[in-house]
CSV table of C-alpha atoms and ligand atoms in Angstrom, one decimal:
chain,number,residue,atom,x,y,z
H,1,MET,CA,-14.0,65.0,5.6
H,2,GLU,CA,-10.3,66.0,5.8
H,3,THR,CA,-7.9,63.2,4.7
H,4,ILE,CA,-4.7,63.4,6.7
H,5,LEU,CA,-1.4,62.4,5.0
H,6,LEU,CA,0.6,60.3,7.6
H,7,SER,CA,4.2,59.2,7.6
H,8,ALA,CA,5.2,55.5,8.0
H,9,GLU,CA,6.8,56.4,11.4
H,10,THR,CA,5.5,54.4,14.4
H,11,ALA,CA,3.7,57.4,16.0
H,12,ASP,CA,1.7,58.0,12.8
H,13,ILE,CA,0.9,54.3,12.3
H,14,GLU,CA,-0.5,54.3,15.9
H,15,LYS,CA,-2.8,57.2,14.8
H,16,ALA,CA,-3.9,55.2,11.8
H,17,ALA,CA,-4.4,52.0,13.9
H,18,ALA,CA,-6.7,54.0,16.2
H,19,MET,CA,-8.7,55.2,13.2
H,20,ILE,CA,-9.1,51.6,12.0
H,21,LYS,CA,-10.2,50.5,15.5
H,22,ASN,CA,-12.7,53.3,15.3
H,23,GLY,CA,-14.3,51.9,12.1
H,24,GLU,CA,-12.6,54.4,9.8
H,25,LEU,CA,-10.8,53.9,6.4
H,26,VAL,CA,-7.0,54.3,5.9
H,27,GLY,CA,-4.9,54.2,2.8
H,28,MET,CA,-2.3,51.6,3.4
H,29,PRO,CA,1.0,51.1,1.5
H,30,THR,CA,1.8,47.5,0.6
H,31,GLU,CA,4.6,46.1,-1.6
H,32,THR,CA,2.1,45.5,-4.5
H,33,VAL,CA,-0.2,48.6,-4.6
H,34,TYR,CA,-1.7,50.9,-2.0
H,35,GLY,CA,-4.8,49.4,-0.4
H,36,LEU,CA,-7.9,51.0,1.1
H,37,ALA,CA,-8.0,49.4,4.6
H,38,ALA,CA,-10.7,48.9,7.2
H,39,ASN,CA,-11.6,46.3,9.9
H,40,ALA,CA,-12.5,43.2,7.9
H,41,THR,CA,-15.0,42.0,10.6
H,42,ASP,CA,-16.9,45.3,10.8
H,43,PRO,CA,-19.6,45.3,8.2
H,44,LYS,CA,-20.2,49.1,8.5
H,45,ALA,CA,-16.5,49.9,8.0
H,46,VAL,CA,-16.4,47.5,5.0
H,47,ALA,CA,-19.5,49.1,3.5
H,48,GLY,CA,-17.5,52.4,3.6
H,49,ILE,CA,-14.8,50.8,1.4
H,50,PHE,CA,-17.4,49.8,-1.2
H,51,ALA,CA,-18.9,53.3,-1.1
H,52,ALA,CA,-15.5,55.2,-1.3
H,53,LYS,CA,-14.4,53.1,-4.3
H,54,GLY,CA,-17.8,52.8,-6.0
H,55,ARG,CA,-17.1,49.1,-6.1
H,56,PRO,CA,-19.8,46.5,-7.1
H,57,ALA,CA,-21.1,44.7,-4.0
H,58,ASP,CA,-20.4,41.2,-5.5
H,59,ASN,CA,-16.7,41.8,-5.8
H,60,PRO,CA,-15.0,40.4,-2.6
H,61,LEU,CA,-12.2,42.0,-0.7
H,62,ILE,CA,-8.9,40.5,0.3
H,63,VAL,CA,-8.2,40.2,4.1
H,64,HIS,CA,-4.7,41.1,5.2
H,65,ILE,CA,-3.0,39.5,8.2
H,66,ALA,CA,0.4,39.9,9.8
H,67,GLU,CA,0.6,36.5,11.7
H,68,LEU,CA,0.3,33.1,10.2
H,69,ARG,CA,-1.8,31.8,13.1
H,70,LYS,CA,-4.6,34.2,12.0
H,71,LEU,CA,-5.1,32.1,8.9
H,72,SER,CA,-7.0,29.3,10.8
H,73,GLU,CA,-9.0,31.9,12.6
H,74,LEU,CA,-10.4,33.3,9.4
H,75,ALA,CA,-10.5,30.2,7.1
H,76,GLU,CA,-11.2,26.4,7.4
H,77,ASP,CA,-10.5,23.2,5.5
H,78,ILE,CA,-7.1,24.7,4.7
H,79,PRO,CA,-5.0,22.4,2.4
H,80,VAL,CA,-1.5,21.5,3.5
H,81,LEU,CA,-0.3,23.0,0.3
H,82,ALA,CA,-1.7,26.4,1.4
H,83,TYR,CA,0.6,26.3,4.5
H,84,ARG,CA,3.6,25.4,2.3
H,85,LEU,CA,2.8,28.3,0.1
H,86,ALA,CA,2.3,30.7,3.0
H,87,GLU,CA,5.7,29.5,4.5
H,88,LYS,CA,7.4,30.2,1.2
H,89,PHE,CA,5.7,33.4,-0.1
H,90,TRP,CA,4.5,35.2,2.9
H,91,PRO,CA,4.9,38.0,3.7
H,92,GLY,CA,4.5,38.7,0.0
H,93,PRO,CA,2.3,39.2,-3.1
H,94,LEU,CA,0.2,36.0,-2.9
H,95,THR,CA,-3.5,35.8,-2.0
H,96,MET,CA,-5.1,32.5,-1.3
H,97,ILE,CA,-8.8,31.8,-1.7
H,98,LEU,CA,-10.0,29.6,1.1
H,99,LYS,CA,-13.3,28.5,2.7
H,100,LYS,CA,-14.3,31.3,5.1
H,101,LYS,CA,-15.2,31.1,8.7
H,102,PRO,CA,-18.4,32.8,10.0
H,103,CYS,CA,-16.3,35.7,11.5
H,104,ILE,CA,-15.9,37.0,7.9
H,105,PRO,CA,-19.1,39.0,7.2
H,106,ASP,CA,-20.9,38.4,3.9
H,107,ILE,CA,-20.2,42.0,2.7
H,108,THR,CA,-16.4,41.4,3.0
H,109,SER,CA,-16.6,38.2,0.9
H,110,GLY,CA,-19.0,39.6,-1.6
H,111,GLY,CA,-21.6,37.0,-0.6
H,112,LEU,CA,-19.3,34.1,-1.4
H,113,ASP,CA,-18.5,31.3,1.1
H,114,THR,CA,-14.7,31.8,0.5
H,115,VAL,CA,-12.3,34.5,1.5
H,116,GLY,CA,-9.0,35.7,0.0
H,117,ILE,CA,-6.2,36.1,2.5
H,118,ARG,CA,-2.8,37.6,2.2
H,119,MET,CA,0.1,38.7,4.4
H,120,PRO,CA,1.6,41.8,2.8
H,121,ALA,CA,5.4,42.5,2.9
H,122,HIS,CA,5.5,46.2,3.5
H,123,PRO,CA,6.7,47.0,7.0
H,124,ALA,CA,4.1,49.8,7.4
H,125,ALA,CA,1.3,47.5,6.5
H,126,LEU,CA,2.5,44.8,8.9
H,127,GLU,CA,2.8,47.4,11.7
H,128,LEU,CA,-0.6,48.8,11.0
H,129,ILE,CA,-2.2,45.4,11.2
H,130,ARG,CA,-0.4,44.5,14.4
H,131,LYS,CA,-1.1,47.8,16.1
H,132,SER,CA,-4.8,47.6,15.2
H,133,GLY,CA,-4.9,44.0,16.5
H,134,LEU,CA,-7.4,43.3,13.6
H,135,SER,CA,-7.5,41.7,10.2
H,136,LEU,CA,-7.8,44.3,7.5
H,137,ALA,CA,-10.0,44.2,4.4
H,138,ALA,CA,-8.2,46.1,1.7
H,139,PRO,CA,-8.9,46.3,-2.0
H,140,SER,CA,-6.6,48.4,-4.2
H,141,GLY,CA,-7.1,52.0,-3.2
H,142,ASN,CA,-8.2,53.3,-6.6
H,143,VAL,CA,-11.6,54.5,-7.6
H,144,SER,CA,-13.2,51.3,-9.1
H,145,GLY,CA,-12.1,50.7,-12.6
H,146,TYR,CA,-9.1,53.2,-12.5
H,147,PRO,CA,-5.4,52.0,-12.4
H,148,SER,CA,-4.3,51.0,-8.9
H,149,PRO,CA,-2.3,53.5,-6.8
H,150,THR,CA,1.4,52.8,-6.5
H,151,LYS,CA,2.3,56.1,-4.7
H,152,ALA,CA,0.7,58.0,-1.8
H,153,GLU,CA,-0.2,60.8,-4.1
H,154,HIS,CA,-2.3,58.4,-6.3
H,155,MET,CA,-4.2,57.4,-3.2
H,156,MET,CA,-4.7,61.1,-2.3
H,157,ARG,CA,-5.9,61.8,-5.8
H,158,ASP,CA,-8.6,59.1,-5.7
H,159,MET,CA,-9.6,59.2,-2.0
H,160,ASN,CA,-9.0,62.7,-0.7
H,161,GLY,CA,-12.0,63.8,1.3
H,162,LYS,CA,-13.5,60.3,1.4
H,163,ILE,CA,-11.3,58.6,4.0
H,164,SER,CA,-9.6,59.5,7.3
H,165,ALA,CA,-5.9,59.1,6.3
H,166,VAL,CA,-3.3,57.9,3.9
H,167,ILE,CA,0.0,56.5,5.1
H,168,ASP,CA,2.9,57.5,2.9
H,169,GLY,CA,5.0,54.4,2.6
H,170,GLY,CA,6.9,55.4,-0.6
H,171,ASP,CA,6.5,53.9,-4.0
H,172,CYS,CA,5.3,50.3,-4.2
H,173,THR,CA,8.1,48.0,-5.2
H,174,VAL,CA,6.1,45.3,-7.0
H,175,GLY,CA,3.7,47.7,-8.6
H,176,VAL,CA,1.0,45.2,-9.7
H,177,GLU,CA,-1.5,43.5,-7.3
H,178,SER,CA,-0.9,40.1,-5.7
H,179,THR,CA,-1.2,36.8,-7.4
H,180,VAL,CA,-4.7,35.4,-6.5
H,181,ILE,CA,-4.9,31.6,-6.4
H,182,SER,CA,-7.5,29.0,-5.5
H,183,PHE,CA,-7.0,25.3,-4.7
H,184,GLU,CA,-8.3,22.6,-7.1
H,185,ASN,CA,-7.0,19.8,-5.0
H,186,GLU,CA,-4.1,19.0,-2.6
H,187,ASN,CA,-1.5,19.4,-5.4
H,188,THR,CA,-3.1,21.8,-7.9
H,189,VAL,CA,-3.6,25.6,-7.7
H,190,ARG,CA,-5.4,27.8,-10.2
H,191,ILE,CA,-4.1,31.4,-10.8
H,192,LEU,CA,-7.2,33.6,-11.0
H,193,ARG,CA,-5.1,36.8,-11.2
H,194,PRO,CA,-1.4,36.8,-12.1
H,195,GLY,CA,0.8,39.0,-9.9
H,196,GLY,CA,4.2,39.3,-8.1
H,197,VAL,CA,4.4,35.6,-7.4
H,198,THR,CA,4.8,33.8,-10.8
H,199,ARG,CA,3.6,30.5,-12.1
H,200,GLU,CA,7.2,29.3,-12.2
H,201,GLN,CA,7.6,30.1,-8.5
H,202,LEU,CA,4.3,28.4,-7.6
H,203,LEU,CA,5.5,25.3,-9.5
H,204,GLU,CA,8.3,24.9,-7.0
H,205,GLU,CA,5.7,23.9,-4.4
H,206,ALA,CA,2.6,22.8,-6.3
H,207,GLU,CA,2.6,19.9,-8.8
H,208,ASN,CA,0.2,21.7,-11.2
H,209,VAL,CA,-0.5,25.3,-11.7
H,210,ILE,CA,-3.5,26.1,-14.0
H,211,ILE,CA,-3.7,29.6,-15.6
H,212,ASP,CA,-7.3,30.5,-15.6
H,213,PRO,CA,-8.4,31.3,-19.2
H,214,ALA,CA,-10.0,34.5,-18.1
H,215,ILE,CA,-6.5,36.0,-17.5
H,216,LEU,CA,-5.7,36.4,-21.1
H,217,HIS,CA,-9.1,36.1,-22.9
H,218,GLU,CA,-12.2,38.1,-22.8
H,219,LEU,CA,-15.1,36.3,-21.1
H,220,THR,CA,-17.6,34.9,-23.5
H,221,GLU,CA,-21.3,35.2,-22.6
H,222,GLY,CA,-22.4,32.7,-20.0
H,223,GLN,CA,-18.9,31.7,-19.1
H,224,THR,CA,-18.4,30.9,-15.4
H,225,VAL,CA,-16.3,33.4,-13.5
H,226,ARG,CA,-14.2,32.0,-10.7
H,227,SER,CA,-13.2,35.5,-9.5
H,228,PRO,CA,-15.8,38.3,-9.6
H,229,GLY,CA,-13.1,40.8,-10.4
H,230,MET,CA,-12.6,39.2,-13.8
H,231,LYS,CA,-16.1,40.5,-14.9
H,232,TYR,CA,-15.3,44.1,-14.6
H,233,GLN,CA,-13.5,46.7,-16.8
H,234,HIS,CA,-10.3,47.4,-14.9
H,235,TYR,CA,-7.2,49.4,-14.6
H,236,SER,CA,-8.3,51.9,-17.3
H,237,PRO,CA,-7.2,55.5,-17.4
H,238,ILE,CA,-9.5,58.0,-19.1
H,239,ALA,CA,-7.2,57.9,-22.2
H,240,HIS,CA,-8.1,55.2,-24.7
H,241,VAL,CA,-5.4,52.4,-24.4
H,242,ILE,CA,-4.5,50.3,-27.4
H,243,MET,CA,-2.0,47.4,-27.1
H,244,ILE,CA,0.3,46.7,-30.0
H,245,GLU,CA,2.1,43.4,-30.5
H,246,GLY,CA,5.1,43.3,-32.7
H,247,SER,CA,8.6,44.7,-33.3
H,248,TYR,CA,9.5,48.3,-32.4
H,249,GLU,CA,9.9,49.1,-36.1
H,250,ALA,CA,6.4,47.8,-36.9
H,251,PHE,CA,5.1,49.6,-33.8
H,252,CYS,CA,6.5,52.9,-35.0
H,253,LEU,CA,5.1,52.5,-38.5
H,254,TYR,CA,1.6,51.8,-37.1
H,255,VAL,CA,1.7,54.6,-34.5
H,256,ASN,CA,3.1,57.2,-36.9
H,257,GLU,CA,0.2,56.5,-39.3
H,258,ASN,CA,-2.2,57.3,-36.5
H,259,ALA,CA,-0.2,60.3,-35.1
H,260,GLY,CA,-2.0,63.4,-34.0
H,261,GLU,CA,-2.8,65.7,-31.2
H,262,ASN,CA,-2.6,64.1,-27.7
H,263,ILE,CA,-1.5,60.8,-29.0
H,264,TYR,CA,1.1,59.1,-26.9
H,265,ALA,CA,3.2,55.9,-27.0
H,266,LEU,CA,4.2,53.7,-24.0
H,267,VAL,CA,7.4,51.8,-25.0
H,268,PHE,CA,10.2,49.8,-23.5
H,269,ASP,CA,13.5,51.2,-22.2
H,270,GLY,CA,15.9,50.8,-25.1
H,271,ASP,CA,13.2,51.7,-27.7
H,272,GLU,CA,14.8,54.7,-29.3
H,273,GLY,CA,13.8,57.2,-32.1
H,274,GLY,CA,11.5,56.6,-35.0
H,275,LEU,CA,8.3,57.9,-33.4
H,276,ALA,CA,6.3,60.9,-34.5
H,277,VAL,CA,4.5,61.1,-31.2
H,278,PRO,CA,5.8,61.8,-27.7
H,279,SER,CA,6.6,58.6,-25.8
H,280,VAL,CA,7.1,57.4,-22.2
H,281,LYS,CA,9.2,54.4,-21.3
H,282,TYR,CA,7.9,51.9,-18.8
H,283,GLY,CA,10.8,49.5,-18.2
H,284,CYS,CA,13.0,46.9,-19.9
H,285,ASN,CA,11.8,43.7,-18.2
H,286,GLY,CA,8.8,42.3,-16.4
H,287,SER,CA,9.5,43.6,-12.9
H,288,GLU,CA,10.4,47.1,-14.1
H,289,GLN,CA,7.3,47.2,-16.2
H,290,ALA,CA,5.2,46.0,-13.3
H,291,GLN,CA,6.6,48.7,-11.1
H,292,ASN,CA,6.0,51.5,-13.5
H,293,LEU,CA,2.8,50.5,-15.4
H,294,PHE,CA,0.0,52.0,-13.3
H,295,SER,CA,2.0,55.2,-12.6
H,296,CYS,CA,2.6,55.6,-16.4
H,297,LEU,CA,-1.1,55.1,-17.2
H,298,ARG,CA,-2.1,57.7,-14.6
H,299,ASP,CA,0.5,60.1,-16.0
H,300,MET,CA,-1.2,59.8,-19.4
H,301,ASP,CA,-4.3,61.3,-17.9
H,302,GLU,CA,-2.2,64.1,-16.3
H,303,LYS,CA,-1.0,64.8,-19.8
H,304,ALA,CA,-4.6,64.7,-21.1
H,305,ALA,CA,-3.7,62.0,-23.6
H,306,LYS,CA,-6.5,61.0,-25.9
H,307,THR,CA,-5.0,57.7,-27.1
H,308,VAL,CA,-2.1,55.7,-25.8
H,309,TYR,CA,-0.4,53.1,-28.0
H,310,VAL,CA,1.3,50.6,-25.7
H,311,ARG,CA,4.0,48.1,-26.7
H,312,ALA,CA,2.7,44.7,-25.4
H,313,PRO,CA,5.0,43.2,-22.8
H,314,GLU,CA,6.2,39.5,-22.9
H,315,PRO,CA,3.6,37.6,-21.0
H,316,GLU,CA,6.2,35.6,-19.0
H,317,GLY,CA,7.1,35.7,-15.3
H,318,VAL,CA,5.8,38.9,-13.7
H,319,GLY,CA,5.3,40.1,-17.3
H,320,LEU,CA,2.1,37.9,-17.4
H,321,ALA,CA,0.6,40.2,-14.7
H,322,VAL,CA,1.6,43.3,-16.7
H,323,TYR,CA,0.1,41.8,-19.9
H,324,ASN,CA,-3.1,40.9,-18.0
H,325,ARG,CA,-3.5,44.5,-16.6
H,326,LEU,CA,-2.8,46.1,-19.9
H,327,ILE,CA,-5.1,43.9,-21.9
H,328,ARG,CA,-7.9,44.9,-19.5
H,329,ALA,CA,-6.9,48.6,-19.6
H,330,ALA,CA,-7.2,48.3,-23.3
H,331,GLY,CA,-10.6,46.6,-23.1
H,332,PHE,CA,-9.0,43.6,-25.1
H,333,GLU,CA,-8.1,45.9,-28.0
H,334,VAL,CA,-4.9,44.3,-29.2
H,335,ILE,CA,-3.4,45.0,-32.7
H,336,GLN,CA,-0.8,42.7,-34.2
H,337,VAL,CA,1.7,44.5,-36.4
K,1,TXA,O1,-2.0,43.2,-4.0
K,1,TXA,C1,-3.2,43.1,-3.8
K,1,TXA,O2,-3.8,42.1,-3.8
K,1,TXA,C2,-3.9,44.4,-3.3
K,1,TXA,C3,-3.2,44.9,-2.0
K,1,TXA,C4,-3.9,46.1,-1.5
K,1,TXA,O3,-3.2,43.9,-1.1
K,1,TXA,N1,-5.3,44.3,-3.2
K,1,TXA,C5,-6.1,44.1,-4.3
K,1,TXA,O4,-7.4,43.9,-4.0
K,1,TXA,O5,-5.7,44.1,-5.4
K,1,TXA,P1,-8.6,44.1,-5.1
K,1,TXA,O6,-9.8,44.1,-4.3
K,1,TXA,O7,-8.4,45.3,-5.9
K,1,TXA,O8,-8.5,42.8,-5.9
K,1,TXA,C6,-8.9,41.6,-5.4
K,1,TXA,C7,-9.2,40.6,-6.4
K,1,TXA,C8,-10.5,40.9,-7.1
K,1,TXA,O9,-10.4,40.6,-8.5
K,1,TXA,C9,-11.5,39.9,-6.5
K,1,TXA,O10,-12.5,39.6,-7.3
K,1,TXA,C10,-10.6,38.7,-6.1
K,1,TXA,O11,-9.3,39.3,-5.8
K,1,TXA,N2,-11.1,38.0,-5.0
K,1,TXA,C11,-11.1,38.4,-3.7
K,1,TXA,N3,-11.7,37.5,-2.9
K,1,TXA,C12,-12.1,36.5,-3.7
K,1,TXA,C13,-12.8,35.3,-3.5
K,1,TXA,N4,-13.2,34.9,-2.3
K,1,TXA,N5,-13.0,34.5,-4.5
K,1,TXA,C14,-12.5,34.8,-5.8
K,1,TXA,N6,-11.9,36.0,-6.0
K,1,TXA,C15,-11.7,36.8,-5.0
K,2,MG,MG1,-8.3,46.4,-7.5
């Protein structure tokens, strides 16, 4: 199959919408990461998503909408708090897990009786959803396990030949996936995956915000998983990623002791000198690091890096999402220096 690269102009989005209506798969830019979109209510189209990504069948997909009224068509028993959060954070990087209605096929929800719903903020995504007249299931557009795509070229690298088209909507501005939450009760939400909407922001609407322990800690055997995605190795480049926690001086000492061929360092903007291996900078604060992280990890593979030592980000604000992705990319290999 030939994968066409489309622009984000209306005429091209109309082409992509026709493909979606025809049961085909399209790479869709969002403000978080690129998604691999198909008609959420067409089990055959959704099966195509799982096949193209090599995704485990029990890992549910997020359903994307462009109109708030769609929420009650797809989900039921919706807490009032969910509407308040939608009002405040949509369109934007927040996914809410709600009880699903029967129109959501089991394959889309990974066999669960809930569904994750989000309204993305990228104009091309909103236009694609509106022009197709459908709700779109869209996981991140990477091959399962690999870092998510934040540029059209990343989508092409992973999906060329497997899907009908990719819409080039430019670089993703958030750079990490949406915050996924579930509702414990009318006043309490639980963050299952940290993302662009922070705990602090959620606390402006919800009385309590629980950070699920699986966000920062490796699952122990037999532990219940509230979000299937937490079970799997994630965001990993081919290169071996090791996270290092400590000052830049201590980081340099440690990395230099382990210097060698194809060893790289991923450091903060402002970290200067002192390293005996080539380094790449991924930003100076949480939002910049979120924006650059996946692209930097992919670049490490382009450089054929064997091992990448990464300076651990501050797990605060959006930095919590960056920390969460990195610790998974590193398979929980964290060294304190
Ligand atoms: O920003 C994003 O969320 C991107 C863009 C494309 O919208 N999408 C994305 O989808 O990251 P994906 O499939 O790569 O990640 C969705 C995560 C998975 O970890 C999945 O297990 C969890 O959300 N999830 C989805 N539906 C769920 C449900 N009903 N219950 C619990 N977890 C769910
Ligand atoms: Mg993903």
